[in-house]
Coordinates of C-alpha atoms and ligand atoms in Angstrom, one line a residue:
X270 CA -4.7 11.3 -20.0
X271 CA -5.0 8.7 -23.9
X272 CA -2.9 5.6 -25.3
X273 CA -0.7 7.8 -26.8
X274 CA 1.5 9.0 -23.3
X275 CA 1.9 5.2 -22.6
X276 CA 4.7 3.5 -25.1
X277 CA 3.6 0.5 -27.4
X278 CA 6.1 -1.4 -25.7
X279 CA 4.8 -1.2 -21.8
X280 CA 1.0 -2.7 -24.1
X281 CA 2.3 -5.1 -25.5
X282 CA 4.7 -6.2 -22.6
X283 CA 1.6 -6.1 -20.0
X284 CA -0.2 -7.7 -22.7
X285 CA 1.9 -10.4 -23.7
X286 CA 3.2 -11.1 -19.9
X287 CA 2.9 -14.5 -17.8
X288 CA 3.6 -12.5 -14.4
X289 CA 2.9 -8.4 -13.3
X290 CA 4.1 -7.2 -10.8
X291 CA 2.8 -3.6 -9.4
X292 CA 3.9 -1.8 -6.4
X293 CA 1.5 0.7 -5.1
X294 CA 1.7 3.2 -2.1
X295 CA -0.6 5.7 -0.6
X296 CA -0.4 7.6 -4.1
X297 CA -3.4 5.4 -5.3
X298 CA -5.8 6.6 -2.2
X299 CA -5.0 9.7 -2.6
X300 CA -7.6 10.9 -5.2
X301 CA -10.3 8.3 -2.7
X302 CA -9.7 11.0 0.6
X303 CA -6.9 9.6 2.1
X304 CA -3.6 12.3 3.1
X305 CA -0.2 10.1 1.9
X306 CA 3.2 10.9 4.0
X307 CA 5.9 13.1 2.1
X308 CA 3.6 15.3 -0.1
X309 CA 3.1 18.6 1.6
X310 CA 0.2 18.2 3.9
X311 CA 0.4 15.1 4.2
X312 CA 0.4 13.0 7.8
X313 CA 4.8 12.8 7.9
X314 CA 4.1 15.8 7.7
X315 CA 1.8 16.7 10.0
X316 CA 2.4 14.4 12.8
X317 CA 6.1 13.0 13.8
X318 CA 6.0 9.4 13.1
X319 CA 8.0 9.7 16.1
X320 CA 6.3 9.8 18.9
X321 CA 3.1 7.7 16.5
X322 CA 4.1 4.7 14.6
X323 CA 6.8 2.7 16.7
X324 CA 7.0 0.5 19.6
X325 CA 8.2 3.1 22.2
X326 CA 5.4 5.8 21.8
X327 CA 3.3 2.7 22.0
X328 CA 3.9 1.5 25.0
X329 CA 4.3 4.9 26.4
X330 CA 1.7 6.8 25.0
X331 CA -1.4 3.5 24.3
X332 CA -4.0 5.8 23.9
X333 CA -2.5 7.9 22.1
X334 CA -1.4 6.5 19.7
X335 CA -4.2 4.1 19.8
X336 CA -6.9 7.4 19.0
X337 CA -4.9 7.8 15.7
X338 CA -4.5 4.7 14.4
X339 CA -8.8 4.6 15.6
X340 CA -8.9 7.8 13.4
X341 CA -7.4 7.1 10.2
X342 CA -9.3 3.9 9.8
X343 CA -12.6 5.0 10.1
X344 CA -11.4 8.0 7.4
X345 CA -10.4 4.3 6.2
X346 CA -13.2 2.5 6.1
X347 CA -16.3 5.9 5.4
X348 CA -13.8 6.1 1.2
X349 CA -13.9 4.7 -1.8
X350 CA -11.7 3.0 -3.7
X351 CA -11.4 4.4 -6.8
X352 CA -11.0 3.7 -10.5
X353 CA -6.8 3.1 -10.4
X354 CA -7.9 0.7 -7.3
X355 CA -11.4 -0.4 -9.8
X356 CA -8.1 -0.2 -13.2
X357 CA -6.3 -1.9 -11.4
X358 CA -8.9 -5.0 -10.2
X359 CA -9.5 -4.7 -14.1
X360 CA -5.7 -5.4 -15.1
X361 CA -5.3 -8.7 -12.7
X362 CA -8.2 -10.5 -14.1
X363 CA -5.9 -10.3 -18.5
X364 CA -2.9 -11.5 -16.8
X365 CA -2.1 -15.4 -15.5
X366 CA 0.2 -14.7 -12.4
X367 CA -0.4 -11.0 -10.9
X368 CA 0.2 -9.9 -7.3
X369 CA -0.8 -6.5 -6.8
X370 CA 2.2 -6.0 -4.1
X371 CA 0.6 -2.6 -1.4
X372 CA 2.7 -0.7 0.8
X373 CA -0.4 0.4 1.8
X374 CA -2.6 -0.5 5.3
X375 CA -6.3 0.6 3.7
X376 CA -7.8 -2.4 2.2
X377 CA -8.9 -0.1 -0.5
X378 CA -7.6 -2.6 -3.3
X379 CA -10.0 -5.6 -1.8
X380 CA -13.3 -3.4 -1.4
X381 CA -12.2 -2.8 -5.0
X382 CA -12.3 -6.1 -6.3
X383 CA -8.6 -6.8 -6.7
X384 CA -7.4 -10.9 -5.1
X385 CA -4.0 -11.7 -4.8
X386 CA -3.3 -8.2 -2.2
X387 CA -0.2 -8.7 -0.8
X388 CA 0.6 -6.6 1.7
X389 CA 4.0 -5.2 3.0
X390 CA 3.2 -2.8 6.2
X391 CA -0.4 -4.6 7.6
X392 CA -4.1 -3.5 7.1
X393 CA -5.1 -0.8 9.3
X394 CA -8.4 -2.1 9.3
X395 CA -7.4 -5.1 11.8
X396 CA -6.6 -4.7 15.5
X397 CA -4.8 -7.7 17.3
X398 CA -3.2 -8.3 21.3
X399 CA -0.1 -7.5 21.1
X400 CA 0.4 -10.6 24.4
X401 CA -1.6 -13.7 23.6
X402 CA -2.6 -12.2 19.3
X403 CA -5.9 -12.0 20.0
X404 CA -8.2 -10.4 16.8
X405 CA -10.0 -7.3 18.1
X406 CA -13.2 -7.2 17.7
X407 CA -15.1 -3.5 17.3
X408 CA -15.8 -3.4 20.7
X409 CA -13.1 -4.2 22.0
X410 CA -11.6 -0.7 20.6
X411 CA -15.1 1.1 22.4
X412 CA -12.8 2.6 24.6
X413 CA -10.6 4.9 22.6
X414 CA -13.8 6.5 21.9
X415 CA -13.6 7.6 25.8
X416 CA -9.8 7.9 26.3
X417 CA -9.2 5.0 27.6
X418 CA -6.6 2.0 26.2
X419 CA -8.4 -0.1 24.3
X420 CA -7.1 -3.9 26.1
X421 CA -8.3 -7.4 25.1
X422 CA -10.6 -9.5 27.3
X423 CA -9.2 -12.2 27.3
X424 CA -5.2 -12.1 28.6
X425 CA -5.7 -7.3 29.3
X426 CA -2.9 -6.6 27.1
X427 CA -2.4 -3.6 24.8
X428 CA -4.3 -4.0 22.0
X429 CA -2.8 -2.9 18.9
X430 CA -3.5 -1.9 15.2
X431 CA -2.1 -4.4 12.5
X432 CA 0.8 -2.6 11.1
X433 CA 4.5 -2.9 10.5
X434 CA 5.9 0.2 13.2
X435 CA 9.5 2.1 12.2
X436 CA 11.9 -0.2 12.9
X437 CA 9.0 -3.4 12.8
X438 CA 9.8 -6.2 10.1
X439 CA 8.0 -6.8 7.2
X440 CA 5.6 -9.5 7.7
X441 CA 8.2 -12.6 6.2
X442 CA 5.4 -13.9 4.2
X443 CA 4.5 -11.2 2.8
X444 CA 8.2 -9.5 1.9
X445 CA 8.4 -14.0 0.5
X446 CA 5.5 -13.8 -1.7
X447 CA 7.1 -9.8 -2.8
X448 CA 10.5 -10.5 -3.6
X449 CA 9.4 -13.8 -5.9
X450 CA 7.0 -11.7 -7.9
X451 CA 9.2 -8.8 -8.7
X452 CA 11.7 -11.6 -9.2
X453 CA 8.8 -13.3 -11.4
X454 CA 7.8 -10.4 -13.4
X455 CA 8.4 -10.0 -16.8
X456 CA 6.9 -6.5 -16.0
X457 CA 6.3 -4.1 -12.6
X458 CA 4.3 -1.5 -12.3
X459 CA 5.3 1.2 -9.2
X460 CA 2.5 3.3 -8.7
X461 CA 2.5 6.0 -6.4
X462 CA 5.0 5.5 -4.1
X463 CA 8.2 7.5 -3.6
X464 CA 10.1 4.8 -3.1
X465 CA 11.3 6.2 -0.2
X466 CA 11.0 3.2 2.3
X467 CA 13.0 -0.2 1.9
X468 CA 12.3 -2.7 1.5
X469 CA 9.7 -2.4 -0.5
X470 CA 11.6 0.7 -2.7
X471 CA 14.7 -1.7 -3.5
X472 CA 12.2 -4.3 -5.4
X473 CA 11.0 -2.6 -8.7
X474 CA 15.0 -2.5 -9.1
X475 CA 14.7 -5.8 -8.2
X476 CA 12.3 -7.1 -11.5
X477 CA 15.1 -4.8 -13.5
X478 CA 17.7 -6.3 -12.6
X479 CA 15.8 -9.9 -11.8
X480 CA 14.8 -8.7 -16.8
X481 CA 10.8 -7.0 -16.1
X482 CA 10.2 -3.7 -17.9
X483 CA 9.6 -1.0 -14.9
X484 CA 7.1 1.7 -15.2
X485 CA 6.2 4.7 -12.8
X486 CA 3.0 5.8 -12.4
X487 CA 3.7 9.0 -10.3
X488 CA 2.4 12.7 -10.5
X489 CA 6.2 13.2 -9.5
X490 CA 9.0 12.4 -10.1
X491 CA 10.5 10.2 -7.0
X492 CA 13.9 8.4 -6.2
X493 CA 14.0 5.2 -8.9
X494 CA 12.2 7.5 -11.6
X495 CA 16.1 8.0 -12.8
X496 CA 16.4 4.2 -13.3
X497 CA 13.3 3.2 -14.5
X498 CA 11.8 2.1 -18.1
X499 CA 8.9 4.5 -18.7
X500 CA 7.5 7.1 -16.2
X501 CA 4.1 8.2 -17.1
X502 CA 3.4 10.9 -15.4
X503 CA -0.3 11.9 -13.5
X504 CA -3.0 10.8 -11.6
X505 CA -2.8 7.2 -11.2
X506 CA -7.3 7.3 -11.8
X507 CA -6.4 9.0 -14.8
X508 CA -3.7 6.9 -15.8
X509 CA -5.1 3.3 -14.9
X510 CA -8.4 3.0 -16.6
X511 CA -5.9 4.0 -19.6
X512 CA -3.7 1.5 -19.3
X513 CA -5.9 -1.3 -18.1
X514 CA -8.2 -0.3 -21.2
X515 CA -5.2 -0.1 -24.0
X516 CA -4.5 -4.0 -22.7
X517 CA -8.4 -4.9 -23.3
X518 CA -7.8 -4.0 -27.1
X519 CA -5.2 -4.5 -27.9
X520 CA -4.8 -7.1 -30.7
Ligands
OAD620 P1 4.9 9.0 0.1 O1 3.7 9.7 1.1 O2 5.8 8.9 0.6 O3 4.4 9.0 -1.6 C1 3.3 9.1 -2.3 C2 3.9 9.5 -3.7 O4 2.2 9.4 -4.4 C3 4.4 10.6 -3.9 O5 5.5 9.7 -4.3 C4 3.2 11.1 -5.0 O6 3.8 12.0 -5.7 C5 2.8 10.6 -5.8 N1 1.1 11.0 -5.6 C6 0.3 11.4 -4.7 N2 -1.0 11.5 -5.4 C7 -0.9 11.0 -7.0 C8 -1.9 10.3 -7.7 N3 -3.1 10.8 -7.5 N4 -1.2 9.2 -8.4 C9 -0.2 9.0 -8.9 N5 1.0 9.7 -7.7 C10 0.3 10.0 -6.2 O7 4.0 7.8 0.4 P2 4.4 5.9 0.3 O8 4.9 5.9 -1.1 O9 3.5 4.8 -0.2 O10 4.6 2.9 6.2 O11 5.0 5.9 1.5 C11 4.9 4.1 2.1 C12 5.4 4.8 3.1 O12 6.2 5.3 4.1 C13 4.4 4.1 3.0 O13 3.4 2.9 3.8 C14 3.8 4.9 5.2 C15 5.4 5.6 5.7 O14 5.5 5.4 7.3 C16 4.5 2.7 7.0 O15 3.4 3.5 8.2 C17 5.3 1.5 7.5

């Protein structure tokens, strides 16, 4: 990956932009070792979201759902942010108003040092009581390892991961911030997402309709490839450090 893999327009506009918005998906964490959802061998290839990622599944089999999320939480905490996450944290320092909108729940953007992160689908490292909404501690989650449902020590409600399940609303504040950032952005980057899930997938198009230059970074084409201004084919961990360096050297 070299500077010539990007258009001059992308580098110029990034270097000069007052507002930049970025949307990331599971692809940016693939190089840290976390599975994506829709690639071959991905999570939704191996597991059925009907059994694991909606409130009815949770209520009918809380132990199963809690243990699946608890396992994914452990994996997320074991792995490290990669150069793609780090490059975005670096880019944030060079842009006056930078919003990193993520569909990922793995917390890797925060751990890489990104500051203004909007989590559209929640954060798997957090859990809370479904009844009283008290945040759960690691100790509260201990029964999961024994195959027992984890319950709130205050009210005995079931503890659930702080993620958005199918059929649930996105956190309204996060959606509002993401929409506003997309409408204000001079440049919008869509990175490592299949752009298959709404409303996140509409954000790059909303940005484009508001005048942003929209570039996609992905190893393959996606639902929005034909609508974006520029498609950069490659791994986020290769592309983003090169792009950030090019912006830093922009004269
Ligand atoms: P997907 O699994 O749908 O898409 C991952 C994308 O990353 C694909 O387009 C891959 O081509 C691309 N990709 C893989 N490795 C890459 C790499 N190293 N560099 C760049 N791109 C790479 O994941 P998302 O788009 O994030 O929702 O899925 C969106 C939502 O669907 C998730 O947040 C999750 C899921 O259901 C919830 O859990 C609510």
